mmCIF file of C-alpha atoms in Angstrom:
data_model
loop_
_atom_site.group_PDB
_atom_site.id
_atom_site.type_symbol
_atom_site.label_atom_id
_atom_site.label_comp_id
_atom_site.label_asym_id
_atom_site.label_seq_id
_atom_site.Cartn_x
_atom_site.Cartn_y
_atom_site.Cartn_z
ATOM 1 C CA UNK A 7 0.000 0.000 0.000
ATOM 2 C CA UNK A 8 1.776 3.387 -1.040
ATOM 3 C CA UNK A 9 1.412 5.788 1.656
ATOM 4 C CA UNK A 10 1.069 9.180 0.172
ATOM 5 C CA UNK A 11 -0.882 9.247 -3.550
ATOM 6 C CA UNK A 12 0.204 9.833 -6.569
ATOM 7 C CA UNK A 13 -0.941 13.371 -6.668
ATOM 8 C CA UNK A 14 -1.844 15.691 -10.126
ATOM 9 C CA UNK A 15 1.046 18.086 -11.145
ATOM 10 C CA UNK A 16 1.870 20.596 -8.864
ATOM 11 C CA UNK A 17 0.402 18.267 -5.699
ATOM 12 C CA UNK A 18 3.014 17.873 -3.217
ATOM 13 C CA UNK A 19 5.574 20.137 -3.839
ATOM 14 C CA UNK A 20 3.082 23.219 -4.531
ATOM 15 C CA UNK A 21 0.385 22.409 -1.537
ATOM 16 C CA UNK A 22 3.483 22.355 0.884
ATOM 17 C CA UNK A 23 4.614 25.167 -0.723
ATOM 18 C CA UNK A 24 1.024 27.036 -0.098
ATOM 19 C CA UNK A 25 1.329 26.497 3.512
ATOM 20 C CA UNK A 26 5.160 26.529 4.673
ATOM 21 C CA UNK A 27 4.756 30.543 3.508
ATOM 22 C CA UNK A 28 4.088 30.857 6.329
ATOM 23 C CA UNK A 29 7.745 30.551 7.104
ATOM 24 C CA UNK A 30 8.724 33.963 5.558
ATOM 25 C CA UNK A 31 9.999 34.795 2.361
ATOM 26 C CA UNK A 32 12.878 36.899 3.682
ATOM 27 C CA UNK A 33 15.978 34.225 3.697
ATOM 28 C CA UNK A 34 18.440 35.895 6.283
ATOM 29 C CA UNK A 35 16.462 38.262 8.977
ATOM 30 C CA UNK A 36 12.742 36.683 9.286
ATOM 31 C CA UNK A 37 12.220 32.786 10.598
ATOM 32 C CA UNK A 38 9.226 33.758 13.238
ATOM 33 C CA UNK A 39 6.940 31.752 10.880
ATOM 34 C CA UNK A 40 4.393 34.536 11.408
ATOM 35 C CA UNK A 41 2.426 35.943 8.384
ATOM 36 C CA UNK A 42 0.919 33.854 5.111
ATOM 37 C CA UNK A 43 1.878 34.026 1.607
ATOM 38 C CA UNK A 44 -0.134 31.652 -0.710
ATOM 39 C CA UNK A 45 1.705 32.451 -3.583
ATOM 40 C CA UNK A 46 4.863 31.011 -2.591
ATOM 41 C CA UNK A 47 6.623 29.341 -5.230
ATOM 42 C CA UNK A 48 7.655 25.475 -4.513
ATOM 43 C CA UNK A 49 11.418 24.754 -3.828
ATOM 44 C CA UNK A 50 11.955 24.391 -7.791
ATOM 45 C CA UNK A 51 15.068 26.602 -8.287
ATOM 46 C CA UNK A 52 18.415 25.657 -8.371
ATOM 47 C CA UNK A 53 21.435 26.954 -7.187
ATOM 48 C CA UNK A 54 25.536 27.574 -8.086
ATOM 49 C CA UNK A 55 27.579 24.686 -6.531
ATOM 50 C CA UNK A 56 30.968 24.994 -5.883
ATOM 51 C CA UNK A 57 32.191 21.569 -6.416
ATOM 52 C CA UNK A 58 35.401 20.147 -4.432
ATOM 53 C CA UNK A 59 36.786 20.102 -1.878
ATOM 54 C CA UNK A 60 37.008 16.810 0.626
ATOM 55 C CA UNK A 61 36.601 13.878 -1.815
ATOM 56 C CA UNK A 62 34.646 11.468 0.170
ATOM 57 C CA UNK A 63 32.597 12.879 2.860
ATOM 58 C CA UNK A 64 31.523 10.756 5.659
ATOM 59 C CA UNK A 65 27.595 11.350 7.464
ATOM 60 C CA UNK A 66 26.018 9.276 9.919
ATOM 61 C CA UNK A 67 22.376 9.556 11.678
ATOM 62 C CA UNK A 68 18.797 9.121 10.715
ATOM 63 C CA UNK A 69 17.232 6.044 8.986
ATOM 64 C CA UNK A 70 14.042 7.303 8.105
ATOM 65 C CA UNK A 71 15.822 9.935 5.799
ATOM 66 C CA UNK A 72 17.990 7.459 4.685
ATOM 67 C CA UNK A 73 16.048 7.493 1.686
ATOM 68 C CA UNK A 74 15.922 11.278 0.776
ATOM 69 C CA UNK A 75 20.247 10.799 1.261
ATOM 70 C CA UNK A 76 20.905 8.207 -1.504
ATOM 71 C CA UNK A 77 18.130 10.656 -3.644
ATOM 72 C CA UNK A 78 20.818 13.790 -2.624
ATOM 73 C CA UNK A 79 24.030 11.299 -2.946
ATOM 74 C CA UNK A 80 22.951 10.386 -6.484
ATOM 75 C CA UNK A 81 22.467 14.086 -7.333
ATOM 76 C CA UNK A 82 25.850 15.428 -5.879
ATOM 77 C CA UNK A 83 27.718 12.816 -7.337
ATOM 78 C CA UNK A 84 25.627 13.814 -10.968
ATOM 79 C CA UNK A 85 26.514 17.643 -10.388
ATOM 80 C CA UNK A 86 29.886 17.306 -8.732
ATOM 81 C CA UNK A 87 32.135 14.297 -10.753
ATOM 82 C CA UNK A 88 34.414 12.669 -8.271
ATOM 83 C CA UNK A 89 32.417 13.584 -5.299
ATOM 84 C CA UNK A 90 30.823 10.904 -2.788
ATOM 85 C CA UNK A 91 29.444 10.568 0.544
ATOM 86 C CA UNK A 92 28.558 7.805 2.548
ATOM 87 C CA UNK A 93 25.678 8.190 4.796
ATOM 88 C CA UNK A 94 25.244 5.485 7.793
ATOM 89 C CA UNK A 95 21.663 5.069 8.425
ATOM 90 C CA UNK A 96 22.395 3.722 12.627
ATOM 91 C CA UNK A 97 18.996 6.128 13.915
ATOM 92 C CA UNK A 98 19.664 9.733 14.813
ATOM 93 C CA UNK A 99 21.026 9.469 18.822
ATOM 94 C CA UNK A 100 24.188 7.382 17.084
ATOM 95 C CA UNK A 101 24.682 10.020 14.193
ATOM 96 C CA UNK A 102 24.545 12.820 17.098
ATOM 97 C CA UNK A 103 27.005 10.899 19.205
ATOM 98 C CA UNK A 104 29.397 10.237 15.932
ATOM 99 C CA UNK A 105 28.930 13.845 15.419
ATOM 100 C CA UNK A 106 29.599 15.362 18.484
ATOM 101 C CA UNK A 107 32.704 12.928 18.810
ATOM 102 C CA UNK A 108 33.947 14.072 15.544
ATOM 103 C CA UNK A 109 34.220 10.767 14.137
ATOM 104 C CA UNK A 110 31.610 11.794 10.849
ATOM 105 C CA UNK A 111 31.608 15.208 8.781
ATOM 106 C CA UNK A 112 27.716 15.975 9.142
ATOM 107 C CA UNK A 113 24.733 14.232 11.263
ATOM 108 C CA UNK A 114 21.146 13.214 9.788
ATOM 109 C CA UNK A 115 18.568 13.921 12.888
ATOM 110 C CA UNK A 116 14.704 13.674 12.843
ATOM 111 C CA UNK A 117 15.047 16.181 15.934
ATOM 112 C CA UNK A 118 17.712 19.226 16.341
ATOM 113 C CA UNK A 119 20.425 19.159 19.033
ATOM 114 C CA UNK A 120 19.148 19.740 22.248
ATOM 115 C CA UNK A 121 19.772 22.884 24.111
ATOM 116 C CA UNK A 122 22.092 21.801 27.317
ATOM 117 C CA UNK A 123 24.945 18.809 27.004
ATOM 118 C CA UNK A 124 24.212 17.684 23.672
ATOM 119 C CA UNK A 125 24.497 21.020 21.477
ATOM 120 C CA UNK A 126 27.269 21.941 24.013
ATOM 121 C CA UNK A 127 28.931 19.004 22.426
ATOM 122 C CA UNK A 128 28.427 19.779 19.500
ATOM 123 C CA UNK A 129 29.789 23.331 19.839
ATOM 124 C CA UNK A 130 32.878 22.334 21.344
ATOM 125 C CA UNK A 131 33.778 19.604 18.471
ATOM 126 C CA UNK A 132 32.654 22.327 16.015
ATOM 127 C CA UNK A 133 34.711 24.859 17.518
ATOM 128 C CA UNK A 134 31.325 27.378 16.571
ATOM 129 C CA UNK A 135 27.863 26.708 16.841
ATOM 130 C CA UNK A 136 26.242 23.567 15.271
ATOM 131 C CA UNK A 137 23.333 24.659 13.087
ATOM 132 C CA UNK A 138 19.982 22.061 12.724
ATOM 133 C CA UNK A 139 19.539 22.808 8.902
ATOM 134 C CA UNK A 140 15.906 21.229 8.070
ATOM 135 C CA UNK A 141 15.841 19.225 4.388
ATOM 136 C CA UNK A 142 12.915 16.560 4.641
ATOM 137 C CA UNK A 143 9.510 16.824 5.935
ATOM 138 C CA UNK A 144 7.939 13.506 6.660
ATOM 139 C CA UNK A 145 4.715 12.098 7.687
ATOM 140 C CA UNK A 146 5.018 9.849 10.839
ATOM 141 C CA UNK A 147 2.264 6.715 11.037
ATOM 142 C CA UNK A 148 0.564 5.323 13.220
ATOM 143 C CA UNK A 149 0.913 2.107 11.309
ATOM 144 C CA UNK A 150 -1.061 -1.382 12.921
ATOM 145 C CA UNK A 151 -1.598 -5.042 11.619
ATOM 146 C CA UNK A 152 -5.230 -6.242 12.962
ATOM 147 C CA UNK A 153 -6.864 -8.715 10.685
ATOM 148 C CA UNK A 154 -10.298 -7.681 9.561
ATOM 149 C CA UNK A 155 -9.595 -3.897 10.648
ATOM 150 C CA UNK A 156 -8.582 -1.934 7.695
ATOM 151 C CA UNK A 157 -9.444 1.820 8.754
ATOM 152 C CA UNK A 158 -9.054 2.517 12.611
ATOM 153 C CA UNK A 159 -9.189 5.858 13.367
ATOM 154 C CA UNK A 160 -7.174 7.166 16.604
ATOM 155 C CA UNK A 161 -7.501 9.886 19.141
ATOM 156 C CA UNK A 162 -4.190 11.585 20.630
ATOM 157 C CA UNK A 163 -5.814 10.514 23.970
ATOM 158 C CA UNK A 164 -6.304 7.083 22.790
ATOM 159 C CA UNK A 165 -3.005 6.528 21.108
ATOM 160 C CA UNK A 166 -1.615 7.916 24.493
ATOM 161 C CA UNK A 167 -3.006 5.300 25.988
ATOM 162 C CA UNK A 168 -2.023 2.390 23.686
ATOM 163 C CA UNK A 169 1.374 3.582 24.063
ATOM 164 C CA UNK A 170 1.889 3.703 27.498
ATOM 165 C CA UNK A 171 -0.524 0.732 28.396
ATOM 166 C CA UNK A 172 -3.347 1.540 29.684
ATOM 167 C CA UNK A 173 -5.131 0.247 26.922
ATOM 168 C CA UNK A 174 -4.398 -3.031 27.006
ATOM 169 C CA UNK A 175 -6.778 -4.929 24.249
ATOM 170 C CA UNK A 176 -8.486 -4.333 20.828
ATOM 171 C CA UNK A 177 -11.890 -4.519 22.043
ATOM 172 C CA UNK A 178 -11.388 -1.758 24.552
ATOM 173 C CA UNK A 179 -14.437 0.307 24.222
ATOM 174 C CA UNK A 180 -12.371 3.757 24.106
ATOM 175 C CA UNK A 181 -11.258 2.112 20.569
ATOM 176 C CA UNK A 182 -14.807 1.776 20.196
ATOM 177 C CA UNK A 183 -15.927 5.238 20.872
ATOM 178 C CA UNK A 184 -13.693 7.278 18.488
ATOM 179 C CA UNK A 185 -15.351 8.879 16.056
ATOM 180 C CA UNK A 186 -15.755 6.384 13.382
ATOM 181 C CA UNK A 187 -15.048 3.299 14.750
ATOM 182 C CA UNK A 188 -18.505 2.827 15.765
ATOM 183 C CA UNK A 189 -19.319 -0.208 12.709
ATOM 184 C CA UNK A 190 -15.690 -1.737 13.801
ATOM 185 C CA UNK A 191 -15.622 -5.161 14.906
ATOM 186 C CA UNK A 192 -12.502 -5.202 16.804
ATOM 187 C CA UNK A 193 -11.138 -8.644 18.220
ATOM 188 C CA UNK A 194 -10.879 -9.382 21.685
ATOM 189 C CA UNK A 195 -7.074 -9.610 21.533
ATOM 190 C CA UNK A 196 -3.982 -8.005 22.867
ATOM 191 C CA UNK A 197 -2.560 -4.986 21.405
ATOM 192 C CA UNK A 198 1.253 -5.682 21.480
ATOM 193 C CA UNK A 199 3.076 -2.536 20.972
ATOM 194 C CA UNK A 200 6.380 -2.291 19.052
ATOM 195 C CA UNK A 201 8.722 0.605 19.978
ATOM 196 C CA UNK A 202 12.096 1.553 18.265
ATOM 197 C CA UNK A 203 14.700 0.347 20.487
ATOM 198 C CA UNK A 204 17.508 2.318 19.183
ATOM 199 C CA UNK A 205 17.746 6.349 20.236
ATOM 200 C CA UNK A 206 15.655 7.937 17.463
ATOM 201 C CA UNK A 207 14.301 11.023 16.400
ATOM 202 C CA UNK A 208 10.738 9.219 14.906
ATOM 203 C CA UNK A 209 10.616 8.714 18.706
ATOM 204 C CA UNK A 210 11.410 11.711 19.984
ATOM 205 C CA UNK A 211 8.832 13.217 17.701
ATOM 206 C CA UNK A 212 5.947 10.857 18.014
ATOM 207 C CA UNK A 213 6.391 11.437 22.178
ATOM 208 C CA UNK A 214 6.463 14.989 21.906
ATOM 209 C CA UNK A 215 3.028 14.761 19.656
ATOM 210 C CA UNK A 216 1.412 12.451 22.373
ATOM 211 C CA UNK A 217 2.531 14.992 24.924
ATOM 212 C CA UNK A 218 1.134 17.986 23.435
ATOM 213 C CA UNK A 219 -1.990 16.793 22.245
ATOM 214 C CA UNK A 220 -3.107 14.080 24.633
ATOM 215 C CA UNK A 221 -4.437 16.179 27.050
ATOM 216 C CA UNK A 222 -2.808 14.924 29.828
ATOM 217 C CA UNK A 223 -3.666 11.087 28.975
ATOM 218 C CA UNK A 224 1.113 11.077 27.862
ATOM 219 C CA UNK A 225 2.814 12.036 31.641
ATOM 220 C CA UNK A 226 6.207 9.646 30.109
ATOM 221 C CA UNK A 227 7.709 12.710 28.620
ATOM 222 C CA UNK A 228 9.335 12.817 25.219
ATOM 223 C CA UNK A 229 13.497 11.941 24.124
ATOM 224 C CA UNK A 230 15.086 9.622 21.550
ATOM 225 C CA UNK A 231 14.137 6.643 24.020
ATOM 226 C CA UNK A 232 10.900 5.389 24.238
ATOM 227 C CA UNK A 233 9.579 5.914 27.755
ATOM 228 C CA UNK A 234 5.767 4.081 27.137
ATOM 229 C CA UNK A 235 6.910 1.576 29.693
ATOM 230 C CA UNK A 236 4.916 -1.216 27.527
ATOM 231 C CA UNK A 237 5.773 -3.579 24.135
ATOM 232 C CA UNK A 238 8.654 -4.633 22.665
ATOM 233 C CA UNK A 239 11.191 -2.669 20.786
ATOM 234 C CA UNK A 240 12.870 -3.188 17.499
ATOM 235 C CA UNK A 241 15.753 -1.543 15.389
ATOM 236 C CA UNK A 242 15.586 1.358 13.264
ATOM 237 C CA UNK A 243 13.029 2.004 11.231
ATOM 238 C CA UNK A 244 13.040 -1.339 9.005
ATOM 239 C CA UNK A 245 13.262 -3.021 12.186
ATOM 240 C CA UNK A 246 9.387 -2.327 13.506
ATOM 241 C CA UNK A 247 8.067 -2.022 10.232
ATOM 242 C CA UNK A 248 9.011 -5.598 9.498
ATOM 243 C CA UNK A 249 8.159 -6.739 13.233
ATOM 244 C CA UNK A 250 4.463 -5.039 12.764
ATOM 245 C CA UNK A 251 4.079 -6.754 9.676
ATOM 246 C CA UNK A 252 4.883 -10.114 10.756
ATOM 247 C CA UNK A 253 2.236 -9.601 14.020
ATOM 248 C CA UNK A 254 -1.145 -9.938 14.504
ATOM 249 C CA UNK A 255 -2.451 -7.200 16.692
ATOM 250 C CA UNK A 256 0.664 -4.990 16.880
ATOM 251 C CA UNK A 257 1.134 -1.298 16.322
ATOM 252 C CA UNK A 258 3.898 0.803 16.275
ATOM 253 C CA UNK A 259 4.873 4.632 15.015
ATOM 254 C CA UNK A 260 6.861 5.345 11.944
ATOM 255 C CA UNK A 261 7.868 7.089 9.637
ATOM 256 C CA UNK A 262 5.285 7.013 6.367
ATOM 257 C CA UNK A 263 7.084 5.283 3.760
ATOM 258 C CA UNK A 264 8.082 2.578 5.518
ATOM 259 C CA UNK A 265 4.277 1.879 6.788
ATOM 260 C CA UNK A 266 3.343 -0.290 3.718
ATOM 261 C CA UNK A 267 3.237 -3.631 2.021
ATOM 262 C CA UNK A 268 0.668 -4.822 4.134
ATOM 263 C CA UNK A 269 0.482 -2.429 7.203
ATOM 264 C CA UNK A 270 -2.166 -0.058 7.269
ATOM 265 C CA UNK A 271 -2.168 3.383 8.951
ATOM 266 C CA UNK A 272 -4.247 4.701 11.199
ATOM 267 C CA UNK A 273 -6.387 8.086 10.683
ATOM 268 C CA UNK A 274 -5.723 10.679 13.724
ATOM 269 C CA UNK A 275 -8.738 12.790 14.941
ATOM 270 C CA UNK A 276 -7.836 16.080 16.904
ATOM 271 C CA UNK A 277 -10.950 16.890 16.712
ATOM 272 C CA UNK A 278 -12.803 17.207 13.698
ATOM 273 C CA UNK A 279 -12.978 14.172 12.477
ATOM 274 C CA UNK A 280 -10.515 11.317 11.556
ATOM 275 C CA UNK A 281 -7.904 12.934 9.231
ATOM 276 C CA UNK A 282 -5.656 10.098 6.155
ATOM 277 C CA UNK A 283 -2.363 10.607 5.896
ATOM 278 C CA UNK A 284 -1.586 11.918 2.460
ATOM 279 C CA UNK A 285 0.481 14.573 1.293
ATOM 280 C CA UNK A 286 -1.961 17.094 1.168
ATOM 281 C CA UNK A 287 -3.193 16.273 4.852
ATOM 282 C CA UNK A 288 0.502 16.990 5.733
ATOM 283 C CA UNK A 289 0.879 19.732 3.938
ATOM 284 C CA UNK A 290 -2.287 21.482 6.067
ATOM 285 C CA UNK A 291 -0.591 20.871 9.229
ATOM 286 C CA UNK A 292 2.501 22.599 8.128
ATOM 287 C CA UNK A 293 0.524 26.124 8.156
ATOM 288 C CA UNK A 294 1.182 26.198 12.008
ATOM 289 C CA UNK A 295 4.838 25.823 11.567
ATOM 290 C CA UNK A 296 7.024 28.526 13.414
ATOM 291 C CA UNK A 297 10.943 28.304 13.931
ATOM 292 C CA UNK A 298 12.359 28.688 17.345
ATOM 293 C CA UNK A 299 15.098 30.776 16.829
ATOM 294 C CA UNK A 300 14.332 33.790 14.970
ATOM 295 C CA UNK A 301 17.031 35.853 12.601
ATOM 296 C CA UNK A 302 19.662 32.782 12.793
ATOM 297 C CA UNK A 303 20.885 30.256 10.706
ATOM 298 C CA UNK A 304 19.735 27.410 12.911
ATOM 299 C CA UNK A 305 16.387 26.478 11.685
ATOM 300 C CA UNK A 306 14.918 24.679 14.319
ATOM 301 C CA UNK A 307 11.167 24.098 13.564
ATOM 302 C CA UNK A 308 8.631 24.974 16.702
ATOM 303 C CA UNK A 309 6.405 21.384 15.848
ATOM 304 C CA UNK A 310 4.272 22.005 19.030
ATOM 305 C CA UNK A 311 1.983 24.536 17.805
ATOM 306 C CA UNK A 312 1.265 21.444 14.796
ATOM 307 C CA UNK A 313 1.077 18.902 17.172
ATOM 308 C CA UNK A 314 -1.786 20.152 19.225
ATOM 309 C CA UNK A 315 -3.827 21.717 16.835
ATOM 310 C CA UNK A 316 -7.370 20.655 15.522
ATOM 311 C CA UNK A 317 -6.989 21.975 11.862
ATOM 312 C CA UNK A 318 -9.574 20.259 10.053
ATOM 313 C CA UNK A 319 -8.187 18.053 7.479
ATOM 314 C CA UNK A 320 -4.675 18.559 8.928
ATOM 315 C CA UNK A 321 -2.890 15.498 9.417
ATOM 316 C CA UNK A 322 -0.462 17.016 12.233
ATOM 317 C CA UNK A 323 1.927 13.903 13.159
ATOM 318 C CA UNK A 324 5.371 14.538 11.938
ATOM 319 C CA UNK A 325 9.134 15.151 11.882
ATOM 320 C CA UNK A 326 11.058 17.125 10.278
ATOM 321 C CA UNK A 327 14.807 15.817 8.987
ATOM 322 C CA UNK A 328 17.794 17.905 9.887
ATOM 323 C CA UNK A 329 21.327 17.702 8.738
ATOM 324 C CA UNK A 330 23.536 18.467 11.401
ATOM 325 C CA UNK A 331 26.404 20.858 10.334
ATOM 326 C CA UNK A 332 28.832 22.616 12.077
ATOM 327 C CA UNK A 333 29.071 26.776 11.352
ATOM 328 C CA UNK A 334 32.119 26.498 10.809
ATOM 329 C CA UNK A 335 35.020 23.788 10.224
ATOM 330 C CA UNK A 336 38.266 23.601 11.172
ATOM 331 C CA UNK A 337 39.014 21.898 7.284
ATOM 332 C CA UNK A 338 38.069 23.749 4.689
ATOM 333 C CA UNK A 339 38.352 20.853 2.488
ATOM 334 C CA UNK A 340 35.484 19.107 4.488
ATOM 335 C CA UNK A 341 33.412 22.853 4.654
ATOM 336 C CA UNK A 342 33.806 23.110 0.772
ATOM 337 C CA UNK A 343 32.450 19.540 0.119
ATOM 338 C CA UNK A 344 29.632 19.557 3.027
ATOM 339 C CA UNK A 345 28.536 23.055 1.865
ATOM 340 C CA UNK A 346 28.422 21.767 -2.045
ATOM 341 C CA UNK A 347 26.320 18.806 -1.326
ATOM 342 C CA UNK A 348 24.132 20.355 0.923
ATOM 343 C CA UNK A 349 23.241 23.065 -1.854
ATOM 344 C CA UNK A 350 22.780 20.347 -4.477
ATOM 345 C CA UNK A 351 20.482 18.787 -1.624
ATOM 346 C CA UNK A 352 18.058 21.720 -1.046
ATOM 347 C CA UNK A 353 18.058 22.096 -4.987
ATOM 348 C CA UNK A 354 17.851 19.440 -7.341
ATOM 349 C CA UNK A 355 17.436 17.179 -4.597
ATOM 350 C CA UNK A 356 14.495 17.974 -3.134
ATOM 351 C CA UNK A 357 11.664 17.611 -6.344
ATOM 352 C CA UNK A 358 12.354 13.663 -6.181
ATOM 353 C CA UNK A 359 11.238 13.378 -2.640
ATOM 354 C CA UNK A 360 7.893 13.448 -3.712
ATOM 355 C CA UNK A 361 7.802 10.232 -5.386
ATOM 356 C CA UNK A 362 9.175 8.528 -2.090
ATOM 357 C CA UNK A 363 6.575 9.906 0.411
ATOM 358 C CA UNK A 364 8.008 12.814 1.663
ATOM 359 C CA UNK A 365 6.597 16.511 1.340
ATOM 360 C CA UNK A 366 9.780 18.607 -0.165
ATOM 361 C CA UNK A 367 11.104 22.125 1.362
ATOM 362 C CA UNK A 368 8.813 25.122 0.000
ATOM 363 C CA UNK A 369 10.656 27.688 -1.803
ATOM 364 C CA UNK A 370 10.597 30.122 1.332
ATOM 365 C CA UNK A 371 12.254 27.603 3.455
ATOM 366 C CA UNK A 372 15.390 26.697 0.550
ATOM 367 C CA UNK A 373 15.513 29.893 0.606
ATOM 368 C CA UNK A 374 16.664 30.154 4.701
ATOM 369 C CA UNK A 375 18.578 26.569 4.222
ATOM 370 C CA UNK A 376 20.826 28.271 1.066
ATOM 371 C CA UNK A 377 21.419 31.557 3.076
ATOM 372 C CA UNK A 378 22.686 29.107 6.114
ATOM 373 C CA UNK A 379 24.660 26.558 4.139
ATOM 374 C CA UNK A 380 26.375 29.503 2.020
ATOM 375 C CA UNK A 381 27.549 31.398 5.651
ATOM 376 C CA UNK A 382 29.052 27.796 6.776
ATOM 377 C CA UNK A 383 32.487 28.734 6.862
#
């Protein structure tokens, strides 16, 4: 089952684009998020690389952008002859920690550095500040395997309470009361729920959306770790997919394209009514987007504000993919090469992502990633 559909010309890219105006047009001084612009172009354009530089770079983090990197690999290596990268896919806590430790040239993260020990790491292996630079946009599902039950639609307060256990079985009657569950016939079995066990950002996410717009029912708190206290964990991204798949009765979080041949995904109600996840749904939820530091070059998202609205028709669960750069490096080899194949990334990389189930950067927001990746120094 393919998560997001295949969409008319001008779908994806130009909905997202419609609503990530929002983010400002202006790409150096502006990144409150405030404001709307509906006639923001989509991230189309493309951009002058300067090719060179370290020959093979080295990147390590995120699996559920793994996909979007060999889509930018295959581009950088088309635009810049001679040029590779290898990107390790090991979640995002071990492309932090390879980071941080200097041991890779960039990180992938579905979450930025946290303020505190981890971007003071970061800083001090950087020599400058680390900058969360924000390339992917992808749809998190709530992806389950219950024979006979092929549209379940969720609550925050009821996936709240799968997570952490105090739902226990598939016949509870909160299932039962959501808003359009009501013809269900949901087995008397138990839900067993599958967690990433591997530090991850599709887990840091998925906690902070539970926390935010549970109301109240998610007290665990949020972090790469999953803190449910219930289920059994498996690695990476691949890892629950294939462990959902091969159970009766589980469920488990995800990120979107990995959430098919055979899974099916969940439709989340904030409040107005069970919303699918498709491309378009995403691209709603993005209107609320904000970034927390304003008139920088670190791009952090605010996802909150998404997370715990009730837009109707706004599917609001998901993450946003970072690369992980420092502001400046101590080899300008390695800056030349990480700044060239970031550019070629936020460029021709980005109208491909479509295809793979992942809503591309708007123009206004390449617009803030170029201005950032061209004052890496």
């Amino acid at each position: 089952m393919k998560i997001l559909r295949p969409l008319v010309p001008a779908g994806i890219v130009a909905s997202a684009a419609l609503v990530l105006a929002a983010c400002g047009s202006d790409p150096a001084a502006n990144n409150s998020g405030s404001g709307q612009n509906s006639g923001a172009p989509a991230a189309t354009g493309t951009a002058q690389v300067d090719c060179g530089g370290k020959p093979a770079l080295n990147a390590e983090g995120s699996s559920a952008q793994k996909t979007a990197i060999d889509i930018f690999v295959q581009k950088y290596s088309q635009k810049c002859a001679g040029q590779q990268l290898t990107y390790q896919p090991s979640g995002s806590g071990a492309g932090i920690k390879q980071f941080n430790g200097n041991q890779v040239d960039f990180a992938g993260s579905d979450s930025p550095l946290k303020d505190g020990a981890e971007a003071d790491a970061a800083k001090t292996r950087c020599g400058s500040e680390a900058w969360n630079l924000p390339l992917v946009v992808g749809p998190v599902a709530v992806a389950y395997h219950v024979n006979g039950v092929d549209k379940l639609n969720l609550t925050p307060e009821v996936t709240a309470k799968i997570f952490n256990g105090q739902i226990k079985n598939w016949n509870d009657p909160a299932i039962k009361a959501v808003k359009g569950n009501e013809s269900l016939t949901l087995p008397d079995k138990p839900i067993q729920v599958v967690f990433r066990s591997d530090e991850s950002g599709t887990t840091d996410n998925f906690q902070k959306y539970l926390k935010a717009a549970s109301k109240g029912a998610w007290t665990q708190g949020d972090g790469k770790q999953f803190k449910g206290g219930v289920g059994n964990g498996a690695e990476k991204s691949n890892g629950v997919a294939s462990t959902v798949k091969n159970a009766d009765g589980a469920i488990t979080y995800v990120e979107a394209s990995f959430a098919k041949d055979g899974l099916k995904t969940a439709l989340l109600d904030s409040g107005s009514g069970g919303v699918e996840l498709t491309s378009e749904n995403v691209a709603k939820a993005l209107d609320a987007a904000k970034f927390k530091k304003q008139g920088t070059n670190d791009l952090q998202l605010d996802l909150d504000g998404i997370y715990s609205s009730n837009v109707p028709g706004a599917y609001p669960l998901l993450l946003t993919t970072y690369e992980v750069v420092c502001s400046k490096y101590s080899d300008a080899q390695v800056s030349k090469a990480v700044k060239a194949f970031l550019t070629v990334a936020a460029t021709d990389g980005q109208k491909p992502l479509s295809e793979k189930g992942y809503v591309p950067i708007p123009q206004s927001l390449q617009d803030k990633v170029l201005t950032a990746v061209k004052a890496i120094a």
